[in-house]
Coordinates of C-alpha atoms in Angstrom, one line a residue:
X1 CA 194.4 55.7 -107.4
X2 CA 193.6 52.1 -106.5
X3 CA 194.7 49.0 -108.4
X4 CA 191.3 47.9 -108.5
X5 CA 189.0 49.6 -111.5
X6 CA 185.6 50.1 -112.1
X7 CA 183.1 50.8 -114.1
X8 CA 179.5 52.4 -114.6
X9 CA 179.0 50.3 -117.3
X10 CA 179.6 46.8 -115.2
X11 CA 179.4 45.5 -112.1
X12 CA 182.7 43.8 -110.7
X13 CA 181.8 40.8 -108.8
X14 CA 184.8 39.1 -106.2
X15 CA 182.9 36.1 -105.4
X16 CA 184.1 32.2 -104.3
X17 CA 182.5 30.0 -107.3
X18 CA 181.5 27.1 -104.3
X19 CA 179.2 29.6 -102.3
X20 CA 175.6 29.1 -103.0
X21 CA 175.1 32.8 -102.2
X22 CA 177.3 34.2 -104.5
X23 CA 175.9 31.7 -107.6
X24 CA 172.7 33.4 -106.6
X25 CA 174.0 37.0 -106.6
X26 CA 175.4 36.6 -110.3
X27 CA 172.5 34.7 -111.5
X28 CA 170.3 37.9 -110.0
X29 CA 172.4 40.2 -111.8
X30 CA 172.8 38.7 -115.3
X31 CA 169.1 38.5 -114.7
X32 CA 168.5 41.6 -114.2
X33 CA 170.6 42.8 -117.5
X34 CA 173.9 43.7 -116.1
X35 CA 177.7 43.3 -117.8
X36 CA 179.0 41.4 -115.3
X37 CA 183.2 40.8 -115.1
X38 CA 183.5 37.7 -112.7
X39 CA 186.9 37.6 -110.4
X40 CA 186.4 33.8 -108.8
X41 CA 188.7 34.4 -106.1
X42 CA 189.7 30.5 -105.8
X43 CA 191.0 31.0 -109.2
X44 CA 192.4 34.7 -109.9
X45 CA 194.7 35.0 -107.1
X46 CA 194.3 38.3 -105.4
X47 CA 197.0 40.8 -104.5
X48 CA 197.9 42.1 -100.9
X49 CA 196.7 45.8 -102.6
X50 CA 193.8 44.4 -103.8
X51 CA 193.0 43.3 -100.7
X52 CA 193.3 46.3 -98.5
X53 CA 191.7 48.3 -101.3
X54 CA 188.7 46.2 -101.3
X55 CA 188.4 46.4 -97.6
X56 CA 188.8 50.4 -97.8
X57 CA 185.6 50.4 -100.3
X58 CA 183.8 48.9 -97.6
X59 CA 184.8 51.1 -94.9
X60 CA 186.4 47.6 -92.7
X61 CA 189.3 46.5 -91.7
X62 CA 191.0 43.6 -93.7
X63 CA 190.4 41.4 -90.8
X64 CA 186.7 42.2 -90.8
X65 CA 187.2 40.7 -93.9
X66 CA 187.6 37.3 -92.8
X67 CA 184.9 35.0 -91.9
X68 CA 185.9 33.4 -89.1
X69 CA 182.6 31.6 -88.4
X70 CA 182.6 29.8 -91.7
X71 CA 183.7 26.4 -91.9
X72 CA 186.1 26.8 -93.8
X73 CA 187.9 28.7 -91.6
X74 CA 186.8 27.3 -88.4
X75 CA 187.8 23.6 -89.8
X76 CA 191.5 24.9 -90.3
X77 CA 192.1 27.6 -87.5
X78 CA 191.7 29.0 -84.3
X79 CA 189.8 32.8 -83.8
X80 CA 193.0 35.0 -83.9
X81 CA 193.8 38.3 -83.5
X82 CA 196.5 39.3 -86.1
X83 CA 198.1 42.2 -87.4
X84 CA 196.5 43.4 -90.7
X85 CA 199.9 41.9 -92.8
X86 CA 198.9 38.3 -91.5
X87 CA 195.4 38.7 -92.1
X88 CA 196.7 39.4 -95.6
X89 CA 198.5 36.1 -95.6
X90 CA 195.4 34.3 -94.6
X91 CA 193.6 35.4 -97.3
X92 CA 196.1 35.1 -99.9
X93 CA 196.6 31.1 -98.7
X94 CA 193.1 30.5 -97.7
X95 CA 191.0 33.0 -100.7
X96 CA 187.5 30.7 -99.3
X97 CA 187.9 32.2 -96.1
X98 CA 187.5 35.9 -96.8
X99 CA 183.8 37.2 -97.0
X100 CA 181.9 37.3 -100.2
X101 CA 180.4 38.3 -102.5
X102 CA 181.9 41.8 -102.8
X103 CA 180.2 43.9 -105.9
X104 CA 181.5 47.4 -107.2
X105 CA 180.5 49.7 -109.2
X106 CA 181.7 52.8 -110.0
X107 CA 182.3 54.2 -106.8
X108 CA 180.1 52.2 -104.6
X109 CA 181.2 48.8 -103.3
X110 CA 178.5 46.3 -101.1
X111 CA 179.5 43.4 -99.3
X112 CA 176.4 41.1 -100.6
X113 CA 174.2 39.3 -97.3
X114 CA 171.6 38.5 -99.8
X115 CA 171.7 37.6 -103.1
X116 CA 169.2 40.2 -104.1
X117 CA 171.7 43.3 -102.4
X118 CA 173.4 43.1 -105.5
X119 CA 170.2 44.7 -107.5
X120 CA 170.9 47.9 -105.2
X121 CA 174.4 48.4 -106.7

């Protein structure tokens, strides 16, 4: 069992609180009636677990996590190619780097493109 847990009764939204996009996708689903719990991933710190798990939902590896064509991360570092325990690293120093929104619930987890994905959960 994971250290992440959900719920049919809520969506879980990882999200960075600065991205347009992800304002959009909880604005969409408050709209649209759901109990949201909000994990703002500049400010709840994520674990290493939490991390890989969330990557496992999505069927990706923890570096396909990382956006490496975002600002954010092109501003600060050179495209790598790390082992998956310094991809960790990266996103446990540098949370606005990692791609986001992520939404789960129950068992199904979507990495949001579109603000509206998140009414397909």
């Amino acid at each position: 069992m994971g250290e992440i847990a959900t719920s049919n009764r809520q969506i879980t939204l990882y999200y960075n609180s600065k991205s347009a996009r992800a304002k959009q996708t909880l604005a969409y689903a408050l709209a649209d009636g759901f109990k949201v719990e909000e994990i703002d991933i500049l400010k709840t710190k994520l674990t290493g677990t939490q991390i890989v798990e969330l990557a496992k939902r999505l069927h990706i590896t923890v570096a396909d996590l990382i956006n490496q064509d975002s600002p954010a991360y092109q501003a600060s570092f050179e495209p790598h190619n790390l082992s998956t325990d310094d991809w960790i690293k990266m996103i446990l120093h540098n949370p606005q780097i990692m791609k986001q929104p992520i939404a789960l619930h129950g068992d199904k987890t979507i990495l949001v493109d579109t603000p509206t994905d998140i009414l397909k959960i």
